[in-house]
Structure formats: structure tokens, C-alpha cells
GROMACS .gro file of C-alpha atoms in nm:
model
  350
    1UNK     CA    1  10.831   5.495 -13.065
    2UNK     CA    2  10.562   5.194 -12.992
    3UNK     CA    3  10.839   4.927 -13.142
    4UNK     CA    4  11.047   5.038 -12.864
    5UNK     CA    5  10.834   5.070 -12.608
    6UNK     CA    6  10.693   4.698 -12.669
    7UNK     CA    7  11.039   4.589 -12.673
    8UNK     CA    8  11.158   4.719 -12.345
    9UNK     CA    9  10.827   4.591 -12.202
   10UNK     CA   10  10.871   4.207 -12.346
   11UNK     CA   11  11.236   4.268 -12.136
   12UNK     CA   12  11.013   4.427 -11.872
   13UNK     CA   13  10.833   4.098 -11.867
   14UNK     CA   14  11.047   3.872 -11.858
   15UNK     CA   15  11.207   3.973 -11.559
   16UNK     CA   16  10.915   3.992 -11.379
   17UNK     CA   17  10.926   3.641 -11.461
   18UNK     CA   18  11.308   3.582 -11.360
   19UNK     CA   19  11.227   3.772 -11.024
   20UNK     CA   20  10.876   3.581 -11.003
   21UNK     CA   21  11.129   3.215 -11.027
   22UNK     CA   22  11.385   3.318 -10.748
   23UNK     CA   23  11.147   3.500 -10.532
   24UNK     CA   24  10.866   3.164 -10.558
   25UNK     CA   25  11.176   2.899 -10.497
   26UNK     CA   26  11.380   3.075 -10.234
   27UNK     CA   27  11.062   3.162 -10.025
   28UNK     CA   28  10.956   2.788 -10.008
   29UNK     CA   29  11.303   2.691  -9.852
   30UNK     CA   30  11.320   2.922  -9.589
   31UNK     CA   31  11.151   2.786  -9.219
   32UNK     CA   32  10.812   2.763  -9.156
   33UNK     CA   33  10.467   2.575  -9.181
   34UNK     CA   34  10.211   2.829  -9.385
   35UNK     CA   35   9.986   2.555  -9.288
   36UNK     CA   36  10.082   2.597  -8.905
   37UNK     CA   37  10.094   2.988  -8.957
   38UNK     CA   38   9.769   2.988  -9.114
   39UNK     CA   39   9.589   2.787  -8.816
   40UNK     CA   40   9.808   2.856  -8.538
   41UNK     CA   41  10.091   2.626  -8.265
   42UNK     CA   42   9.812   2.418  -8.137
   43UNK     CA   43   9.571   2.354  -8.492
   44UNK     CA   44   9.496   1.953  -8.510
   45UNK     CA   45   9.621   1.703  -8.814
   46UNK     CA   46   9.331   1.703  -8.957
   47UNK     CA   47   9.285   2.045  -9.003
   48UNK     CA   48   9.676   2.124  -9.090
   49UNK     CA   49   9.629   1.901  -9.381
   50UNK     CA   50   9.286   2.066  -9.487
   51UNK     CA   51   9.523   2.433  -9.528
   52UNK     CA   52   9.776   2.238  -9.683
   53UNK     CA   53   9.538   2.129  -9.979
   54UNK     CA   54   9.369   2.442 -10.005
   55UNK     CA   55   9.723   2.627 -10.083
   56UNK     CA   56   9.812   2.373 -10.254
   57UNK     CA   57  10.107   2.238 -10.000
   58UNK     CA   58  10.038   1.898 -10.067
   59UNK     CA   59  10.129   1.910 -10.469
   60UNK     CA   60  10.490   1.850 -10.596
   61UNK     CA   61  10.757   2.234 -10.559
   62UNK     CA   62  10.726   2.308 -11.002
   63UNK     CA   63  10.331   2.200 -10.963
   64UNK     CA   64  10.255   2.498 -10.643
   65UNK     CA   65  10.473   2.731 -10.933
   66UNK     CA   66  10.272   2.647 -11.220
   67UNK     CA   67   9.966   2.784 -10.977
   68UNK     CA   68  10.112   3.038 -10.878
   69UNK     CA   69  10.213   3.136 -11.195
   70UNK     CA   70   9.828   3.093 -11.250
   71UNK     CA   71   9.653   3.328 -11.024
   72UNK     CA   72   9.937   3.632 -11.096
   73UNK     CA   73   9.874   3.609 -11.467
   74UNK     CA   74   9.565   3.881 -11.602
   75UNK     CA   75   9.452   3.614 -11.775
   76UNK     CA   76   9.429   3.305 -11.655
   77UNK     CA   77   9.186   2.899 -11.622
   78UNK     CA   78   9.019   2.902 -11.260
   79UNK     CA   79   8.698   2.653 -11.050
   80UNK     CA   80   8.425   2.942 -11.022
   81UNK     CA   81   8.455   2.822 -10.700
   82UNK     CA   82   8.866   2.957 -10.717
   83UNK     CA   83   8.759   3.257 -10.912
   84UNK     CA   84   8.526   3.430 -10.621
   85UNK     CA   85   8.867   3.463 -10.461
   86UNK     CA   86   9.028   3.689 -10.616
   87UNK     CA   87   8.874   4.100 -10.584
   88UNK     CA   88   8.877   4.187 -10.932
   89UNK     CA   89   8.746   3.961 -11.281
   90UNK     CA   90   8.596   3.948 -11.565
   91UNK     CA   91   8.462   3.545 -11.723
   92UNK     CA   92   8.547   3.521 -12.038
   93UNK     CA   93   8.496   3.143 -12.163
   94UNK     CA   94   8.346   2.894 -11.979
   95UNK     CA   95   8.548   2.607 -12.083
   96UNK     CA   96   8.545   2.224 -11.966
   97UNK     CA   97   8.320   2.097 -11.665
   98UNK     CA   98   8.323   2.440 -11.423
   99UNK     CA   99   8.683   2.589 -11.468
  100UNK     CA  100   8.638   2.952 -11.707
  101UNK     CA  101   8.927   3.172 -11.864
  102UNK     CA  102   8.925   3.483 -11.716
  103UNK     CA  103   9.110   3.848 -11.723
  104UNK     CA  104   9.191   4.012 -11.369
  105UNK     CA  105   9.388   4.132 -11.129
  106UNK     CA  106   9.652   4.021 -11.038
  107UNK     CA  107   9.610   3.752 -10.746
  108UNK     CA  108   9.866   3.784 -10.478
  109UNK     CA  109   9.687   3.549 -10.241
  110UNK     CA  110   9.575   3.649  -9.908
  111UNK     CA  111   9.788   3.665  -9.555
  112UNK     CA  112   9.847   3.419  -9.341
  113UNK     CA  113   9.895   3.582  -9.088
  114UNK     CA  114   9.588   3.850  -9.126
  115UNK     CA  115   9.372   3.672  -9.370
  116UNK     CA  116   9.379   3.965  -9.614
  117UNK     CA  117   9.428   4.044  -9.939
  118UNK     CA  118   9.837   4.070 -10.007
  119UNK     CA  119   9.648   4.264 -10.305
  120UNK     CA  120   9.459   4.496 -10.081
  121UNK     CA  121   9.771   4.516  -9.818
  122UNK     CA  122  10.033   4.677 -10.116
  123UNK     CA  123   9.810   4.873 -10.215
  124UNK     CA  124   9.690   5.041  -9.905
  125UNK     CA  125  10.025   5.059  -9.805
  126UNK     CA  126  10.137   5.208 -10.079
  127UNK     CA  127   9.987   5.578 -10.049
  128UNK     CA  128  10.258   5.619  -9.788
  129UNK     CA  129  10.525   5.501  -9.982
  130UNK     CA  130  10.436   5.742 -10.232
  131UNK     CA  131  10.482   6.059 -10.061
  132UNK     CA  132  10.733   5.909  -9.897
  133UNK     CA  133  10.907   5.932 -10.187
  134UNK     CA  134  10.758   6.148 -10.408
  135UNK     CA  135  10.856   6.392 -10.087
  136UNK     CA  136  11.224   6.237 -10.104
  137UNK     CA  137  11.303   6.320 -10.431
  138UNK     CA  138  11.154   6.650 -10.469
  139UNK     CA  139  11.407   6.738 -10.182
  140UNK     CA  140  11.700   6.547 -10.351
  141UNK     CA  141  11.618   6.716 -10.691
  142UNK     CA  142  11.621   7.018 -10.600
  143UNK     CA  143  11.917   7.050 -10.341
  144UNK     CA  144  12.052   6.852 -10.532
  145UNK     CA  145  12.111   6.996 -10.893
  146UNK     CA  146  12.087   7.372 -10.704
  147UNK     CA  147  12.391   7.295 -10.523
  148UNK     CA  148  12.626   7.041 -10.835
  149UNK     CA  149  12.467   7.389 -11.048
  150UNK     CA  150  12.691   7.615 -10.761
  151UNK     CA  151  12.928   7.407 -10.759
  152UNK     CA  152  13.001   7.344 -11.166
  153UNK     CA  153  13.009   7.711 -11.188
  154UNK     CA  154  13.137   7.834 -10.881
  155UNK     CA  155  13.452   7.568 -10.962
  156UNK     CA  156  13.746   7.542 -10.660
  157UNK     CA  157  13.579   7.793 -10.468
  158UNK     CA  158  13.490   7.643 -10.072
  159UNK     CA  159  13.085   7.625 -10.252
  160UNK     CA  160  13.296   7.403 -10.469
  161UNK     CA  161  13.420   7.226 -10.230
  162UNK     CA  162  13.183   7.237  -9.921
  163UNK     CA  163  12.902   7.079 -10.198
  164UNK     CA  164  13.179   6.813 -10.251
  165UNK     CA  165  13.212   6.731  -9.936
  166UNK     CA  166  12.884   6.728  -9.770
  167UNK     CA  167  12.781   6.533 -10.120
  168UNK     CA  168  13.101   6.280  -9.982
  169UNK     CA  169  12.973   6.272  -9.645
  170UNK     CA  170  12.618   6.166  -9.764
  171UNK     CA  171  12.675   5.871  -9.992
  172UNK     CA  172  12.965   5.756  -9.714
  173UNK     CA  173  12.636   5.764  -9.419
  174UNK     CA  174  12.389   5.461  -9.440
  175UNK     CA  175  12.005   5.542  -9.439
  176UNK     CA  176  11.957   5.321  -9.147
  177UNK     CA  177  12.269   5.520  -8.976
  178UNK     CA  178  12.136   5.825  -9.065
  179UNK     CA  179  11.764   5.766  -9.004
  180UNK     CA  180  11.833   5.673  -8.591
  181UNK     CA  181  12.083   5.995  -8.560
  182UNK     CA  182  11.811   6.241  -8.723
  183UNK     CA  183  11.547   6.081  -8.534
  184UNK     CA  184  11.718   6.062  -8.213
  185UNK     CA  185  11.844   6.419  -8.240
  186UNK     CA  186  11.582   6.584  -8.463
  187UNK     CA  187  11.281   6.379  -8.272
  188UNK     CA  188  11.336   6.343  -7.903
  189UNK     CA  189  11.641   6.532  -7.806
  190UNK     CA  190  11.510   6.854  -7.984
  191UNK     CA  191  11.216   6.793  -7.969
  192UNK     CA  192  11.074   7.081  -7.778
  193UNK     CA  193  11.262   7.330  -8.036
  194UNK     CA  194  11.148   7.165  -8.403
  195UNK     CA  195  10.801   7.017  -8.301
  196UNK     CA  196  10.871   6.669  -8.400
  197UNK     CA  197  10.818   6.284  -8.316
  198UNK     CA  198  11.052   6.013  -8.392
  199UNK     CA  199  10.735   5.788  -8.521
  200UNK     CA  200  10.432   5.896  -8.696
  201UNK     CA  201  10.229   5.843  -9.028
  202UNK     CA  202  10.110   6.003  -9.283
  203UNK     CA  203   9.753   5.962  -9.170
  204UNK     CA  204   9.652   5.950  -8.766
  205UNK     CA  205   9.345   5.843  -8.578
  206UNK     CA  206   9.188   6.043  -8.305
  207UNK     CA  207   8.888   5.952  -8.170
  208UNK     CA  208   8.751   6.307  -8.173
  209UNK     CA  209   8.821   6.460  -8.516
  210UNK     CA  210   8.909   6.038  -8.698
  211UNK     CA  211   9.165   6.018  -8.958
  212UNK     CA  212   9.345   6.344  -9.052
  213UNK     CA  213   9.710   6.454  -9.259
  214UNK     CA  214  10.008   6.528  -9.044
  215UNK     CA  215  10.223   6.612  -9.300
  216UNK     CA  216  10.485   6.659  -9.004
  217UNK     CA  217  10.583   6.277  -8.928
  218UNK     CA  218  10.724   6.350  -9.333
  219UNK     CA  219  10.973   6.574  -9.225
  220UNK     CA  220  11.231   6.358  -9.058
  221UNK     CA  221  11.134   6.070  -9.258
  222UNK     CA  222  11.148   6.214  -9.621
  223UNK     CA  223  11.504   6.425  -9.522
  224UNK     CA  224  11.678   6.045  -9.451
  225UNK     CA  225  11.564   5.867  -9.752
  226UNK     CA  226  11.628   6.204  -9.967
  227UNK     CA  227  12.032   6.259  -9.815
  228UNK     CA  228  12.227   5.963 -10.073
  229UNK     CA  229  12.022   6.006 -10.385
  230UNK     CA  230  12.122   6.361 -10.303
  231UNK     CA  231  12.511   6.388 -10.310
  232UNK     CA  232  12.486   6.126 -10.607
  233UNK     CA  233  12.303   6.385 -10.777
  234UNK     CA  234  12.512   6.694 -10.609
  235UNK     CA  235  12.878   6.473 -10.799
  236UNK     CA  236  12.653   6.330 -11.123
  237UNK     CA  237  12.555   6.736 -11.195
  238UNK     CA  238  12.836   6.901 -11.180
  239UNK     CA  239  13.064   6.648 -11.320
  240UNK     CA  240  12.845   6.666 -11.685
  241UNK     CA  241  12.782   7.058 -11.581
  242UNK     CA  242  13.113   7.045 -11.582
  243UNK     CA  243  13.130   6.813 -11.978
  244UNK     CA  244  12.914   7.130 -12.102
  245UNK     CA  245  13.032   7.402 -11.985
  246UNK     CA  246  13.348   7.383 -12.176
  247UNK     CA  247  13.204   7.266 -12.503
  248UNK     CA  248  13.226   7.516 -12.830
  249UNK     CA  249  12.879   7.659 -12.844
  250UNK     CA  250  12.922   7.763 -12.485
  251UNK     CA  251  13.077   7.922 -12.525
  252UNK     CA  252  12.945   8.112 -12.875
  253UNK     CA  253  12.610   8.154 -12.638
  254UNK     CA  254  12.837   8.370 -12.431
  255UNK     CA  255  12.982   8.556 -12.673
  256UNK     CA  256  12.661   8.617 -12.807
  257UNK     CA  257  12.606   8.821 -12.540
  258UNK     CA  258  12.332   8.578 -12.357
  259UNK     CA  259  12.348   8.645 -11.954
  260UNK     CA  260  12.450   8.332 -11.812
  261UNK     CA  261  12.209   8.224 -11.597
  262UNK     CA  262  12.043   8.206 -11.940
  263UNK     CA  263  12.315   8.068 -12.079
  264UNK     CA  264  12.316   7.797 -11.783
  265UNK     CA  265  11.999   7.704 -11.755
  266UNK     CA  266  11.859   7.713 -12.077
  267UNK     CA  267  12.187   7.551 -12.281
  268UNK     CA  268  12.394   7.382 -12.008
  269UNK     CA  269  12.108   7.279 -11.783
  270UNK     CA  270  11.977   7.130 -12.054
  271UNK     CA  271  12.179   6.884 -12.257
  272UNK     CA  272  12.384   6.832 -11.897
  273UNK     CA  273  12.054   6.614 -11.739
  274UNK     CA  274  12.112   6.323 -11.902
  275UNK     CA  275  12.287   6.097 -11.654
  276UNK     CA  276  12.076   6.328 -11.349
  277UNK     CA  277  11.770   6.143 -11.535
  278UNK     CA  278  11.934   5.815 -11.456
  279UNK     CA  279  11.954   5.878 -11.131
  280UNK     CA  280  11.635   5.985 -11.024
  281UNK     CA  281  11.416   5.742 -11.201
  282UNK     CA  282  11.641   5.462 -11.026
  283UNK     CA  283  11.646   5.561 -10.691
  284UNK     CA  284  11.284   5.728 -10.719
  285UNK     CA  285  11.214   5.321 -10.804
  286UNK     CA  286  11.383   5.221 -10.504
  287UNK     CA  287  11.223   5.445 -10.291
  288UNK     CA  288  10.935   5.347 -10.399
  289UNK     CA  289  10.961   5.077 -10.378
  290UNK     CA  290  11.036   5.104 -10.053
  291UNK     CA  291  11.252   5.230  -9.794
  292UNK     CA  292  11.284   4.945  -9.555
  293UNK     CA  293  11.519   5.114  -9.262
  294UNK     CA  294  11.384   5.417  -9.285
  295UNK     CA  295  11.025   5.335  -9.308
  296UNK     CA  296  11.079   5.110  -9.028
  297UNK     CA  297  11.268   5.351  -8.822
  298UNK     CA  298  11.008   5.649  -8.848
  299UNK     CA  299  10.713   5.372  -8.793
  300UNK     CA  300  10.594   5.512  -9.107
  301UNK     CA  301  10.369   5.242  -9.222
  302UNK     CA  302  10.473   5.173  -9.620
  303UNK     CA  303  10.483   4.874  -9.827
  304UNK     CA  304  10.916   4.898  -9.625
  305UNK     CA  305  10.736   4.818  -9.268
  306UNK     CA  306  10.486   4.601  -9.479
  307UNK     CA  307  10.796   4.408  -9.570
  308UNK     CA  308  10.946   4.389  -9.226
  309UNK     CA  309  10.688   4.311  -9.042
  310UNK     CA  310  10.535   4.003  -9.276
  311UNK     CA  311  10.912   3.872  -9.247
  312UNK     CA  312  10.942   3.903  -8.920
  313UNK     CA  313  10.631   3.671  -8.866
  314UNK     CA  314  10.716   3.453  -9.167
  315UNK     CA  315  10.381   3.567  -9.441
  316UNK     CA  316  10.518   3.458  -9.698
  317UNK     CA  317  10.274   3.593  -9.978
  318UNK     CA  318  10.324   3.918  -9.858
  319UNK     CA  319  10.693   3.888  -9.870
  320UNK     CA  320  10.639   3.712 -10.150
  321UNK     CA  321  10.354   3.991 -10.330
  322UNK     CA  322  10.572   4.291 -10.159
  323UNK     CA  323  10.895   4.160 -10.362
  324UNK     CA  324  10.730   4.152 -10.665
  325UNK     CA  325  10.541   4.465 -10.707
  326UNK     CA  326  10.900   4.601 -10.587
  327UNK     CA  327  11.048   4.458 -10.924
  328UNK     CA  328  10.709   4.565 -11.103
  329UNK     CA  329  10.807   4.898 -11.081
  330UNK     CA  330  11.144   4.897 -11.143
  331UNK     CA  331  11.023   4.770 -11.449
  332UNK     CA  332  10.778   5.108 -11.499
  333UNK     CA  333  10.939   5.329 -11.381
  334UNK     CA  334  11.259   5.212 -11.602
  335UNK     CA  335  11.075   5.205 -11.870
  336UNK     CA  336  10.986   5.636 -11.808
  337UNK     CA  337  11.297   5.713 -11.743
  338UNK     CA  338  11.394   5.595 -12.116
  339UNK     CA  339  11.140   5.734 -12.267
  340UNK     CA  340  11.198   6.064 -12.143
  341UNK     CA  341  11.553   6.102 -12.273
  342UNK     CA  342  11.404   6.141 -12.582
  343UNK     CA  343  11.236   6.413 -12.457
  344UNK     CA  344  11.464   6.605 -12.216
  345UNK     CA  345  11.748   6.552 -12.513
  346UNK     CA  346  11.686   6.528 -12.884
  347UNK     CA  347  11.937   6.362 -12.995
  348UNK     CA  348  11.918   6.040 -12.843
  349UNK     CA  349  11.674   5.798 -13.134
  350UNK     CA  350  11.522   5.569 -13.053
   0.00000   0.00000   0.00000
């Protein structure tokens, strides 16, 4: 198991390095002067040159990339003055001159607009995205597996046809289109009956009550976000269950007189869950990384909305940090998925 995790972790690090390389050079060819974005349009030439020097924009692009890697690396070399800008670090050794070897959290630099540390911006937005993704996947998993089981057990009946038709519609409908429709109908037209609103976030600030949690705002975006993974889970569960239900050991279980519910849930479902786990973990990684359109449509403060706002303002550090944060989440979720396979199905040999 340790060798397996180490090998997967090394693959994940290589993936992250590739993402860093691609993202850095991609965003550096986009229009916009970071120094002018930082100081504003009325900044004088001297101030612009000082900011370019501070942000290392006066150096060649390969050197800028190596400096960015040094900021991202948990083990890096900085001057004592540079280390002060890092959120959390531990000095490991003093090198030549004023340089020190430090152990730190990955430093994603600061936002051009708010001058705030990118790591703080992303960690503040993460709880909103985490709650939204968990709620959406919980809804999609419970309802999707349930409909998939019913569809397989009741094959070629109206239940099966209805579940398959609904899943096809769910797969075909883009999230941004469904978000607009759901927000308009349930959050505006029928708002008096549903009690829901078109926009809202997890936390609301009241001048008298202070900051409060409003889970009602979670219903519409979680429902919208869960539609497509639900449709995938229904079809995968149905297909896997139909394959398993025709196996010899299932017929043997029925021949022993075991109740049908026990045979379906304990024997058939467990062995049919591998492709479903792949879908669940893959979709959860995508949703957790940031459901950009859904968060933007419903005004839900999360990583997706932060990324869209940064793109509108050409805030490159926030954009790069959000993409790298997303890639890291995918790597971690995929690693956990591989471990889960061995737990769910002992036949798999790591």
C-alpha cells in the first residue's frame, strides 16, 4: 500500500508541475500589464518600474518561472525580507548572505486588486464550494444510485424507461442553462411558493444579527449542480447492476432463499459500485474545484465565483492560484478513489 501511494503521489506531483508550467506561460501571454493593474491607470513611470522590479517582471520569463516555482515549493530559498511576505514559514537554515532555507505553505503571491494573499482568498472561498459540492454530490449519489437500482430491478418497465429518459435529459442539459432556468422559475416566478431566492450565499450578514448561516440558499445551486452527475450515476448504476444480477452467485443467493432486498443491496450493489465510485469521485473533484457557472449564476461565493471575478479583472495571481488549487484537488481526490477501490472490492490487488 505504501509503495502504491508513493507512486501515485509522485505521478500527482508530475501532473502539478505540468499544470504550473502550462498555466504560468499561458497567463503571461494574456493582455494586461500587472504593474499597471496593481497601481492603476494613473501611476507614474517610476512607480511602475518599482512594482515591476518587486514582482520580478523585469527579469526574463524563464527566470520568472523559476522564481514562481520557488514560491510554490514547500521547501524554498528566500531572503529574510521576502520571507516576511509568506504567510507561514519555519526557518530551517541560514545560507550565504541574507538568504534562508524555509519550510512553508505554498505561496501563491498577492492579488493585484485587493493586495490580499491569494491563499487567504482561496481558503475563504473554499468552505462555500465545499458545502455546495458535498450537498450536490450527496443529492446526486443517493437519488442516482436509488434510481439506478430501481431501473435495473424493474427492467423494461415504465420505471426503467422513466429513469433512463430523465438521465438522458439530465446529461444533455448544460449546467449554465439549467442554472438560469432553475433560478428564474424557483427563485423568481415561484418564489412566493418556494420561499427561495435567485441569488444568495452560505453566509449572510445582518446589521443586527451579524453573520448567520442560511442553508436555504444552498437548495437551488446544489440541485442544479447535482443534475448532471445524478444522470451519469443512474446510467452507470443501472448498467453495472444489470451485469451483476445475471451472475451465477446472485442466482445461488436467490436459490438459498435469501430475501430479494438483501441480495440486491448486500451482494449485487457492492460488486457493482466500482464504476459508480469512479464517477462519484471524478464529479466530486470537478464540483469541489469550482462550479464556475452555477456559482456565478446564483451569486454563491466559492472558488468558481472568485475565479470568474479574477478573470474579469485580469487578476493573474488569483487566476493562477485557483487553477493550481483545482489541479491539486483533482490529484488528491483521484488518489483517494484508488484507495477506495480496494476497500469496496477486495478482489482488486493494488
